[in-house]
Coordinates of C-alpha atoms and ligand atoms in Angstrom, one line a residue:
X1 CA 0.0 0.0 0.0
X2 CA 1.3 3.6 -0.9
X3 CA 0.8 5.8 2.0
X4 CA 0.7 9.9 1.5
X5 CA 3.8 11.0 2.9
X6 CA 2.9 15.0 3.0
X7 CA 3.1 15.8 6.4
X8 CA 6.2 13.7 7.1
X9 CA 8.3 15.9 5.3
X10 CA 11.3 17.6 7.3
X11 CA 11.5 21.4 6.2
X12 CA 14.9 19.9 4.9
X13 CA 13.1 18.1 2.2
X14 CA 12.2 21.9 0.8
X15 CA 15.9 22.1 -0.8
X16 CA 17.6 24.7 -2.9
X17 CA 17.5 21.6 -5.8
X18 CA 13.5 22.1 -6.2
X19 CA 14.3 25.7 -5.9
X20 CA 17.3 25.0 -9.2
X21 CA 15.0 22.9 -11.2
X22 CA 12.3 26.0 -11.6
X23 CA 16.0 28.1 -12.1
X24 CA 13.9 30.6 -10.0
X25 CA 11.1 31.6 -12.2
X26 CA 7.6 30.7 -10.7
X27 CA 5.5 28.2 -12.9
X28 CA 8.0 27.4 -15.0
X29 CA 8.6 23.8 -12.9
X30 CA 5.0 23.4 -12.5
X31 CA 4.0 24.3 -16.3
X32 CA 6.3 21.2 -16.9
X33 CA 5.4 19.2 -14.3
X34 CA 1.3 19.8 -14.6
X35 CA -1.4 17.4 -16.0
X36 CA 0.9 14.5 -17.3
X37 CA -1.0 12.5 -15.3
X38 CA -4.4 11.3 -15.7
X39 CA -6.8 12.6 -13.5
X40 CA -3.8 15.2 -12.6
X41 CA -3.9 18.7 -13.6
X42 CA -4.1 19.5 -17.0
X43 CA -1.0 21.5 -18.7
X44 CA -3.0 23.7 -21.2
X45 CA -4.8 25.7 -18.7
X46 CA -1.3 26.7 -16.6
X47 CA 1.4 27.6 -18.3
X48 CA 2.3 31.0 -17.3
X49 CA 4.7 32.8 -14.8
X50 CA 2.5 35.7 -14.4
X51 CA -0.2 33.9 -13.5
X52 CA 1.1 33.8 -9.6
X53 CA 1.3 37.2 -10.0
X54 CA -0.8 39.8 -7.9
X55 CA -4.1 40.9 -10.1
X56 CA -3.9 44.9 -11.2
X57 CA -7.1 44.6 -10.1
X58 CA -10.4 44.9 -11.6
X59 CA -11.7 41.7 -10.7
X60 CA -15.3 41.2 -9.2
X61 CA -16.5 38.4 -7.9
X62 CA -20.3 37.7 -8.9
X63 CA -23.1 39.4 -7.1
X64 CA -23.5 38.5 -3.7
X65 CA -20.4 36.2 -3.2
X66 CA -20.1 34.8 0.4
X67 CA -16.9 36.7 1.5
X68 CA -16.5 35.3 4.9
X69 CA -13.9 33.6 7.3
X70 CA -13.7 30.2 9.1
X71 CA -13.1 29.0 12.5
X72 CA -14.1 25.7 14.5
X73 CA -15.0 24.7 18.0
X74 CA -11.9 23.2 19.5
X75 CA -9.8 25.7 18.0
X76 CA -11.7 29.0 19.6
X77 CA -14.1 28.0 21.9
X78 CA -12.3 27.0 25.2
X79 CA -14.4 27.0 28.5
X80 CA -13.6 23.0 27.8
X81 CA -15.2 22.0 30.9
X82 CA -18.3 24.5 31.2
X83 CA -22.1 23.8 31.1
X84 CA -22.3 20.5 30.5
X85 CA -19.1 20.0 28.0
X86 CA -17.8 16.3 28.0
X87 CA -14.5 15.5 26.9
X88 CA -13.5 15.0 23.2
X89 CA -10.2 13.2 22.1
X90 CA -9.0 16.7 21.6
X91 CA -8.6 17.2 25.5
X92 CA -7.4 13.7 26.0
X93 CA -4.4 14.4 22.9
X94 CA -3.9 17.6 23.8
X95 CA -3.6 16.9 27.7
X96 CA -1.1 13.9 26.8
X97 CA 2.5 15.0 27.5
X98 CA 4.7 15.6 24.2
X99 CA 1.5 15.3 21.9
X100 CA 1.2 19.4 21.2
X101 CA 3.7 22.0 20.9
X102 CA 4.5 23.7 24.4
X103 CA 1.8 21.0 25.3
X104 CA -0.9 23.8 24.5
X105 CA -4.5 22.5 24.7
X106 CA -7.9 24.0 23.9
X107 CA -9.0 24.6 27.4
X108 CA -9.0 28.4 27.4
X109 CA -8.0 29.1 23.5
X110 CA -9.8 32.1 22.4
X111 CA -12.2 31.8 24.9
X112 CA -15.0 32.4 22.3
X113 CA -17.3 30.9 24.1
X114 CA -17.5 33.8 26.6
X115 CA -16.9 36.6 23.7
X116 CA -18.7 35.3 21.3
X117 CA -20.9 38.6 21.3
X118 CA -17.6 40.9 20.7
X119 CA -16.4 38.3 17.7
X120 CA -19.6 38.6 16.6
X121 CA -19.5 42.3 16.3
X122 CA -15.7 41.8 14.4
X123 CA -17.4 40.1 11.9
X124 CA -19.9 43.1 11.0
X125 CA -17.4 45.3 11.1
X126 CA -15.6 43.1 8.7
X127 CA -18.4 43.2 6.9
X128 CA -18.5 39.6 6.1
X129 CA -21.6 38.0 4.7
X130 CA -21.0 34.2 5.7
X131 CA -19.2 32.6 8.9
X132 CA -18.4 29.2 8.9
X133 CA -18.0 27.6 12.2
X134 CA -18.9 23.7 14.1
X135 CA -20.6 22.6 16.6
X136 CA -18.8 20.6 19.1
X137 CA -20.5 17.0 19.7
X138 CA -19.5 17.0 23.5
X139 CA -21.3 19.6 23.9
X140 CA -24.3 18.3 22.5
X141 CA -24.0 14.7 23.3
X142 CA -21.5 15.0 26.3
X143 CA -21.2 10.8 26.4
X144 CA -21.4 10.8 22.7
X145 CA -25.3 9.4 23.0
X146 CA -28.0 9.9 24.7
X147 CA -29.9 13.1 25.8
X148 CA -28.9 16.3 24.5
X149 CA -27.8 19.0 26.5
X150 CA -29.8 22.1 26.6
X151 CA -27.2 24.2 27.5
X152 CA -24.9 23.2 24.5
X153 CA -27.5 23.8 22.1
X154 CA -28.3 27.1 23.7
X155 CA -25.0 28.5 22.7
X156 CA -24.8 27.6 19.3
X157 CA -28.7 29.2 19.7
X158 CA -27.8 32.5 20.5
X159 CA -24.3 32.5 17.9
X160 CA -26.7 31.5 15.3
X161 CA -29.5 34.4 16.2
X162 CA -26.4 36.6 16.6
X163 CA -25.3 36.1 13.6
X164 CA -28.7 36.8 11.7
X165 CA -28.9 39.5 13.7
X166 CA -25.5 41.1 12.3
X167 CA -27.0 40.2 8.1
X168 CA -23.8 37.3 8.5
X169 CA -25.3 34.0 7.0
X170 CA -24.0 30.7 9.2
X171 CA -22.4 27.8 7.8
X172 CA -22.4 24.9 10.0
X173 CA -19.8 22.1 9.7
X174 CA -21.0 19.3 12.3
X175 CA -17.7 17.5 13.2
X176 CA -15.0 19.1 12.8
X177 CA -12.3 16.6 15.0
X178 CA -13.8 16.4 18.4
X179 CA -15.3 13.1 19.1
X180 CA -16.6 12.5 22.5
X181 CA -13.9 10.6 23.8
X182 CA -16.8 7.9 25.0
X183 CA -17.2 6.9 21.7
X184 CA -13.7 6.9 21.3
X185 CA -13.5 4.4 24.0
X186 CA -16.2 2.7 22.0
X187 CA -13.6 1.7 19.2
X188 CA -13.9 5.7 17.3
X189 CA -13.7 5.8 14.1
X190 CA -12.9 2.0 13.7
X191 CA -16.2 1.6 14.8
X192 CA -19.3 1.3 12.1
X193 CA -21.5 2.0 15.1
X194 CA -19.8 5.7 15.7
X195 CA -21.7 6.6 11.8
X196 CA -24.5 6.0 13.4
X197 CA -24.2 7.5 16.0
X198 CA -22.9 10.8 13.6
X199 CA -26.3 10.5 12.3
X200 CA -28.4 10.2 15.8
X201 CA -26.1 14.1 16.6
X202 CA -27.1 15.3 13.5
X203 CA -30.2 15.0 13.7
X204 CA -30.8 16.4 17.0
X205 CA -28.5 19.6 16.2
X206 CA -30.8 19.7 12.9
X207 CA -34.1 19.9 14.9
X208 CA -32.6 22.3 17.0
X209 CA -30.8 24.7 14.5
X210 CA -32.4 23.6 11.2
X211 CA -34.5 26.6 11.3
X212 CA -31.3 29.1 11.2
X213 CA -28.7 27.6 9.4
X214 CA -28.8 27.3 5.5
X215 CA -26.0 25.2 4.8
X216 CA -24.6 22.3 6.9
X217 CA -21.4 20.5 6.3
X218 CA -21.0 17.3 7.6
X219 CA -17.6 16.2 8.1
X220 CA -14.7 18.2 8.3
X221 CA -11.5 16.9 6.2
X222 CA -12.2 13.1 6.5
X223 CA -8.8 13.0 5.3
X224 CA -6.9 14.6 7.5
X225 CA -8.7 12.7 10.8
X226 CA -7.1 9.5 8.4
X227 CA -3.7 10.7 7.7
X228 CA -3.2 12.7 10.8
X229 CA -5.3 11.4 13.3
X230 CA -4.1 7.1 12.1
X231 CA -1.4 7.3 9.5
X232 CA 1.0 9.3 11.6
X233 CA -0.5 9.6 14.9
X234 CA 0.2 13.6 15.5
X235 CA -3.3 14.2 15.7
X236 CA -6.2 12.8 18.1
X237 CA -6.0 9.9 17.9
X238 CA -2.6 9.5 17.7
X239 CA -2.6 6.3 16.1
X240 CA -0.1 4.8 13.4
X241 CA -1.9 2.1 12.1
X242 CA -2.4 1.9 8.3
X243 CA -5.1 -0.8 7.7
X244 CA -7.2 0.7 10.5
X245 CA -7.1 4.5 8.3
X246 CA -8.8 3.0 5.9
X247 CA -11.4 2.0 7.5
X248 CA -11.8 5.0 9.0
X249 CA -11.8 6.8 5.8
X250 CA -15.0 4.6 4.9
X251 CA -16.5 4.7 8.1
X252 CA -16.1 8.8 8.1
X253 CA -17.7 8.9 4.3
X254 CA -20.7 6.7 5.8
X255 CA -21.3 8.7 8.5
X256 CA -21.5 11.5 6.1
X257 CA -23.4 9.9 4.1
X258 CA -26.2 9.0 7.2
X259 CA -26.1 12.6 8.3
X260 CA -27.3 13.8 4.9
X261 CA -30.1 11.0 4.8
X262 CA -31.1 12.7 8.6
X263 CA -31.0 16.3 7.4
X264 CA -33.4 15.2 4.0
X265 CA -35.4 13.4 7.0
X266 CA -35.7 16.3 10.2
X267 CA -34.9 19.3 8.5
X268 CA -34.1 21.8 6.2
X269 CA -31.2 23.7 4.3
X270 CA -28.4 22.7 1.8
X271 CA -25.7 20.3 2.8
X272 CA -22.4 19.1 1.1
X273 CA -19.0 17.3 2.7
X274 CA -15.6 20.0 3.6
X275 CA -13.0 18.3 1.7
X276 CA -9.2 19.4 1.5
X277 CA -8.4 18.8 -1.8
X278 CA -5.0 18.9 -3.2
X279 CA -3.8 18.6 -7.0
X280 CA -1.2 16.4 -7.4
X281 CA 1.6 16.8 -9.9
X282 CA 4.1 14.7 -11.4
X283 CA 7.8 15.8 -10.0
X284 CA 9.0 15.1 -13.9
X285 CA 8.1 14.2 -16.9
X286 CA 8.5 10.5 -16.3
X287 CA 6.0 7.7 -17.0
X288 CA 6.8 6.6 -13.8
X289 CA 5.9 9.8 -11.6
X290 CA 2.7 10.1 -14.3
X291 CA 1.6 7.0 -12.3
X292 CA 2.4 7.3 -9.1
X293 CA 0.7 11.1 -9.1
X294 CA -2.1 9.2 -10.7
X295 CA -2.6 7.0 -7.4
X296 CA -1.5 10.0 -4.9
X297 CA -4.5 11.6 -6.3
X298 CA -6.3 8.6 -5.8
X299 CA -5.6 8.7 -2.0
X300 CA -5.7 12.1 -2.0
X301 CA -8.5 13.5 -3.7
X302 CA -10.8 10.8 -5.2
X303 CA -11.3 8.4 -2.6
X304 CA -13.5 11.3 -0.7
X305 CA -14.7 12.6 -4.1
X306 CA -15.8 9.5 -6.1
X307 CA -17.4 8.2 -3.4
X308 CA -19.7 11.1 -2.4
X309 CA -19.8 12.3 -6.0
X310 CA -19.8 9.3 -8.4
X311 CA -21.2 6.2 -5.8
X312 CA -18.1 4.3 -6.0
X313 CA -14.5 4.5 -4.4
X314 CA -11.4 4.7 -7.2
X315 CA -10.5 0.9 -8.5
X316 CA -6.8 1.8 -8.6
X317 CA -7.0 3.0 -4.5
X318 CA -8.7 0.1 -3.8
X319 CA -6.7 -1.9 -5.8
X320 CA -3.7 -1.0 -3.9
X321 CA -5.2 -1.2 -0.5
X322 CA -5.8 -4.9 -1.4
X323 CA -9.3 -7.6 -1.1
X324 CA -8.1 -7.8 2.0
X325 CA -7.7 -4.8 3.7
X326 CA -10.0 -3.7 6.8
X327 CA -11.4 -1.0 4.2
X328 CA -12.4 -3.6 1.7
X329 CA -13.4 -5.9 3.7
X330 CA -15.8 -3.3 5.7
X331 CA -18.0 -2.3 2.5
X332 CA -21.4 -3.1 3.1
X333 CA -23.9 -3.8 0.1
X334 CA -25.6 -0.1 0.0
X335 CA -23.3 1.9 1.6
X336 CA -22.0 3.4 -1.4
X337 CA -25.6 4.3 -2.3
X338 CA -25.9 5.8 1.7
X339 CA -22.1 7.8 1.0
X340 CA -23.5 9.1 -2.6
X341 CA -26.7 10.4 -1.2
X342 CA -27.4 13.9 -3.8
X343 CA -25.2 16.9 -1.7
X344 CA -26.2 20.2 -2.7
X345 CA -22.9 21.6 -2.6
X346 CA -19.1 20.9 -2.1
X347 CA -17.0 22.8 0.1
X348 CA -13.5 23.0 -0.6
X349 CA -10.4 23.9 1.1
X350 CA -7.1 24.4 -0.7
X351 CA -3.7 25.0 1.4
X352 CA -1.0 23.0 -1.3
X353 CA -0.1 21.1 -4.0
X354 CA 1.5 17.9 -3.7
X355 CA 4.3 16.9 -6.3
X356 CA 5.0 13.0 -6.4
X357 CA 8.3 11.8 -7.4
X358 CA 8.7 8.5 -9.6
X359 CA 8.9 6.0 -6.6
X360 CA 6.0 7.4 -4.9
X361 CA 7.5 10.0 -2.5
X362 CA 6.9 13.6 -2.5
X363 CA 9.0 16.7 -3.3
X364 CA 8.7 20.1 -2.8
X365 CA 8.6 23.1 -5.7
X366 CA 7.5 26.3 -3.8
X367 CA 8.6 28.0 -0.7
X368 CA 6.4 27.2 2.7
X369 CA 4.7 29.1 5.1
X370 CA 5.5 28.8 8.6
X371 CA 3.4 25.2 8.3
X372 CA 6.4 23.4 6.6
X373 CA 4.0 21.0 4.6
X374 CA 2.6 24.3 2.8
X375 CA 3.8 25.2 -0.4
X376 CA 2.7 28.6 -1.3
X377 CA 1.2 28.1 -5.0
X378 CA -2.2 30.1 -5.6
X379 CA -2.4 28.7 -9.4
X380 CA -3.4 25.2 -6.9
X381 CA -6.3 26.9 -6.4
X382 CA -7.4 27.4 -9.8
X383 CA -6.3 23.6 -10.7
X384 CA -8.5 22.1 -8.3
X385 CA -11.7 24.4 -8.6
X386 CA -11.9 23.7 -12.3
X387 CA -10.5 19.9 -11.7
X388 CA -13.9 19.5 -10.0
X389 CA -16.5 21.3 -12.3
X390 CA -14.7 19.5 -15.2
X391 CA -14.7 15.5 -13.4
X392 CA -17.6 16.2 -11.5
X393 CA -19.9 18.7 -12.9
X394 CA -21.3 21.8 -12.0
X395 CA -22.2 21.4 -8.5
X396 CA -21.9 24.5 -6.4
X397 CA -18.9 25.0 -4.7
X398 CA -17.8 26.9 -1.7
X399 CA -14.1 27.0 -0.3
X400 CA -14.4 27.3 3.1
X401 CA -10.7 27.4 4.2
X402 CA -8.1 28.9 2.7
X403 CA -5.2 31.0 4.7
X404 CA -1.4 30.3 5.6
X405 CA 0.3 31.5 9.0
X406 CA 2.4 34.5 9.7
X407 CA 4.5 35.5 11.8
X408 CA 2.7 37.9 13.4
X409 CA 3.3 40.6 16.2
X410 CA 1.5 42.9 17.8
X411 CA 3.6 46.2 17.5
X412 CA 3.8 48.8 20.0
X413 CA 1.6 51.0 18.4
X414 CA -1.4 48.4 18.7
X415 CA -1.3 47.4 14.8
X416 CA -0.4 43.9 13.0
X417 CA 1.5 44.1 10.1
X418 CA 1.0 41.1 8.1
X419 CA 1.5 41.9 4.8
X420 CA 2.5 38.3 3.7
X421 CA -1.2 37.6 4.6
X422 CA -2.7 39.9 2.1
X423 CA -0.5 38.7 -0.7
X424 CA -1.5 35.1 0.0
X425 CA -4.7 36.2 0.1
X426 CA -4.7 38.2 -3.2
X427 CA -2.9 35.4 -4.8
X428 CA -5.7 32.9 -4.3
X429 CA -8.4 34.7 -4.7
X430 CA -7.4 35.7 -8.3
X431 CA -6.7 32.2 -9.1
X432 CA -10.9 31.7 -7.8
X433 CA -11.8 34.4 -10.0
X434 CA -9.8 32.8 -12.7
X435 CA -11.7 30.0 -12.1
X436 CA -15.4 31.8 -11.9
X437 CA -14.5 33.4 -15.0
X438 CA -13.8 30.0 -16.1
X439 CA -17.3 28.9 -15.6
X440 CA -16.6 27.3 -12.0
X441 CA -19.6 28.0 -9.8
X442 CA -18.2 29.0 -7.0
X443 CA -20.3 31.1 -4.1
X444 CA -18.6 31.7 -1.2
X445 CA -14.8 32.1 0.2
X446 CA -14.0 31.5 3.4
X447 CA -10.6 32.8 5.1
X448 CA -9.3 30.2 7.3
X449 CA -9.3 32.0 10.0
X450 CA -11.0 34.9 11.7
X451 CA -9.6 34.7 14.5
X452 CA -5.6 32.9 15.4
X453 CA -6.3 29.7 17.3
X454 CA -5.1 26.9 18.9
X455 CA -3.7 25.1 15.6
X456 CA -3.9 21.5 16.5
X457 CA -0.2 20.0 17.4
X458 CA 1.1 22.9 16.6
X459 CA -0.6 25.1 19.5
X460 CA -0.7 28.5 19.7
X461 CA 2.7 29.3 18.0
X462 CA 0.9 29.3 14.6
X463 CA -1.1 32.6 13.9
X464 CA -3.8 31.9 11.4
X465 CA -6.3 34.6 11.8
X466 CA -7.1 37.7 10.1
X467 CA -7.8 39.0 14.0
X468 CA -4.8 38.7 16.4
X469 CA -5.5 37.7 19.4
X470 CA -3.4 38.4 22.7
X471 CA -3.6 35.6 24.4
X472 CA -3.0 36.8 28.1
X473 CA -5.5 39.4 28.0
X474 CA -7.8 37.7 25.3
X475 CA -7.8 40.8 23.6
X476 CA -8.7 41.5 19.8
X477 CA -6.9 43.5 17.1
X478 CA -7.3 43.9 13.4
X479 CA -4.4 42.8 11.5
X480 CA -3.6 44.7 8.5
X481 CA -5.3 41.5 6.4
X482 CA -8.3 42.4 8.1
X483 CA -8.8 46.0 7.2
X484 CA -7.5 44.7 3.8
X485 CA -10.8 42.0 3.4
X486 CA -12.5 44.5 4.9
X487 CA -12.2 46.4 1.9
X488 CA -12.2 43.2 -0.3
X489 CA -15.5 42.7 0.7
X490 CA -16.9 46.5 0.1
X491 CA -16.0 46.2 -3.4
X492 CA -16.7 43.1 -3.8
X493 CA -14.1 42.4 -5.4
X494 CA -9.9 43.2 -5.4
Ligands
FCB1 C1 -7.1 22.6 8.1 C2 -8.1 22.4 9.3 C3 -8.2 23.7 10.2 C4 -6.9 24.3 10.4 C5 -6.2 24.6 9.0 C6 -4.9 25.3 9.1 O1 -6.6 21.4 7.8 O2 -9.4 22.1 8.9 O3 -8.8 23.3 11.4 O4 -6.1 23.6 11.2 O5 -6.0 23.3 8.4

């Protein structure tokens, strides 16, 4: 079995020799590199330097475009252990020595859940038009079944009011990482029981919010809780076990599937999946690398996609994981036909390309951000909105993250200057235009994040936000992105 090697990268893989091979002028690798592969990204459409470069402006987006900005519950919330909260396998990760940065956890983080009223009150001054956020199952289901609790629901009540008080549409993603760690103990993700019990959540947060939210997303990066969370083990979980990722991949896509048959069945508003999609190049011009992107992008990209898209999971994935394999061998007759329930949209988030090398490894082309498995490469963006109008047709689309680190520092004179932010941010969203203008239908764009946050195993050293926040005193300032979006979103347009 090939197993995607992204985040194991040292920053010493990023070395001056990818650097050489482009000879230093942007695209010119890529151009080269792009849409040998089937299924990969296709060569015609890319071929130019300047198209990294910064728009002279001019470009609107179509009328009413979501501008908005993303955040989720672990990462902001914090008062971990307040009205009725149970634990998720984010506190039991985070609280395990050596498993985060500085051993950070998501007790306090931005304590959101106490200012939720002041972040809403950011977000109309930032004038944004669509908030993405998740609910967090322990507080809803504190022993991952059972009776809700009132008090959990309340909250996500009065954000969601708050909200449609402020003109701001929500976006809901159910699950974005934080399991109750009972139904962790239950076997997690391994478990077929746990999509059930997805489902049994969904439904009660749909009676409860169904009313106010227009558009749920079910599962957040199925991918990542499967690489990070069991390939490599630095995420919650924390497992390495390749045969049981797999399964997990298939039991995450069912309970997806389920939570879409209970939102058809309770309630109302559009759903779709959050998938991180990446667009895998061939390293060279090789047959060899042709292939092996082929099957990267198989991992990568179609195993979520086919399956919620076209009913089936990609022959060549499945092929490799082997008849035998836990995934395989824990298809069910009709769960295809349960995962490939009709979605009304697809949300997608876009940080980096992946380049594959001959024998199946990866390489890097681009400089990182601070998040050493980032390549900065905004024509990725373009690549895989158009990839999925073209293989999947013209379902609406929504990229609900999208953002890179910065070093950021709050200056004596109370402003943050991060400038890289706004470039990053100019980049990619010329490359969506590109792609509306394209014929993409894409409505909304998400900023990952409003606010910095606790970033997983990396804790609070990564700043993701377009809002710095001063962790001591919890205290909120503008970065120079944010007036910059700010003005984005006035227009329209950049
Ligand atoms: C995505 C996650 C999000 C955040 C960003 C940086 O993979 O969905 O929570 O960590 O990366």
């Amino acid at each position: 079995m090939s197993i995607p090697t992204r985040r194991l990268l040292g920053r010493a893989a990023l070395s001056a020799t990818a650097a050489a091979r482009t000879g230093g002028r942007p695209g010119a690798a890529t151009a080269a590199a792009a849409g040998t592969a089937d299924g990969c990204e296709d060569p015609a459409e890319d071929t130019d330097a300047e198209t990294t470069a910064a728009p002279a402006g001019g470009l609107r987006f179509p009328l009413g475009f979501g501008w908005g900005a993303a955040t989720s519950a672990y990462q902001i919330e914090g008062a971990a252990k307040e009205d009725g909260r149970g634990e998720s396998v984010w506190d039991t990760f985070s609280r395990t020595p050596g498993r985060t940065r500085n051993g950070d956890t998501g007790d306090v983080a931005a304590d959101h859940y106490h200012r939720y009223a002041e972040d809403l009150d950011l977000m109309r001054d930032l004038g944004l038009r669509s908030y993405r956020f998740s609910i967090s199952w322990p507080r809803i289901l504190p022993d991952g079944a059972g009776a809700p609790n009132q008090r959990g629901l309340d909250f996500y009540r009065r954000l969601v009011d708050g909200l449609h008080e402020r003109g701001i549409a929500p976006m809901a993603t159910l699950f974005h990482w934080d399991l109750p760690q009972a139904l962790q103990d239950a076997g997690g993700w391994e478990s077929r029981d746990v999509a059930h019990r997805f489902a049994d959540y969904a439904e009660i947060v749909f009676r409860a919010l169904g009313d106010r939210v227009p558009t749920w997303l079910t599962i957040n990066e199925p991918k990542t809780v499967v690489q990070n969370g069991y390939l490599w083990g630095h995420h919650a979980p924390g497992r390495q076990d390749p045969a049981a990722a797999y399964l997990v991949a298939h039991h995450l896509q069912l309970a997806h599937g389920l939570a879409v048959g209970a939102l058809r069945a309770t309630g109302a508003g559009r759903i779709g999946p959050a998938l991180n999609l990446h667009p895998c190049y061939p390293a060279d011009d090789s047959a060899e690398a042709a292939r092996a992107a082929r099957l990267y992008d198989g991992y990568e990209n179609r195993l979520y996609l086919d399956s919620v898209l076209k009913g089936s999971y990609p022959q060549d994935v499945l092929a490799d994981l082997g008849a035998d394999s836990r995934m395989v061998r824990g298809i069910r007759d009709g769960d295809l036909a349960t995962i490939s329930a009709p979605v009304d949209l697809l949300a997608v988030q876009y940080y980096t390309p992946i380049y594959v090398t001959a024998d199946g490894g990866t390489t890097r082309r681009w400089p990182t951000s601070e998040a050493d498995w980032q390549q900065i490469y905004p024509d990725g963006m373009y690549d895989i909105l158009t990839r999925v109008t073209r293989d999947y047709g013209p379902i609406p689309l929504t990229v609900t993250e999208n953002g890179l680190p910065t070093p950021d520092t709050l200056a004596a004179d109370g402003t943050v200057d991060d400038t890289g932010r706004i470039s990053f941010l100019r980049d990619h969203l010329a490359a969506a235009h590109r792609a509306v203008t394209a014929g993409v239908p894409l409505e909304s764009f998400h900023v990952w994040s409003l606010l910095d946050n606790f970033e997983w195993a990396e804790g609070y050293d990564q700043r993701w936000g377009l809002v710095y926040v001063d962790y001591p005193t919890q205290r909120r300032v503008l970065k120079r992105s944010a007036h910059w979006y700010r003005t984005v979103i006035a227009d329209n347009g950049l």
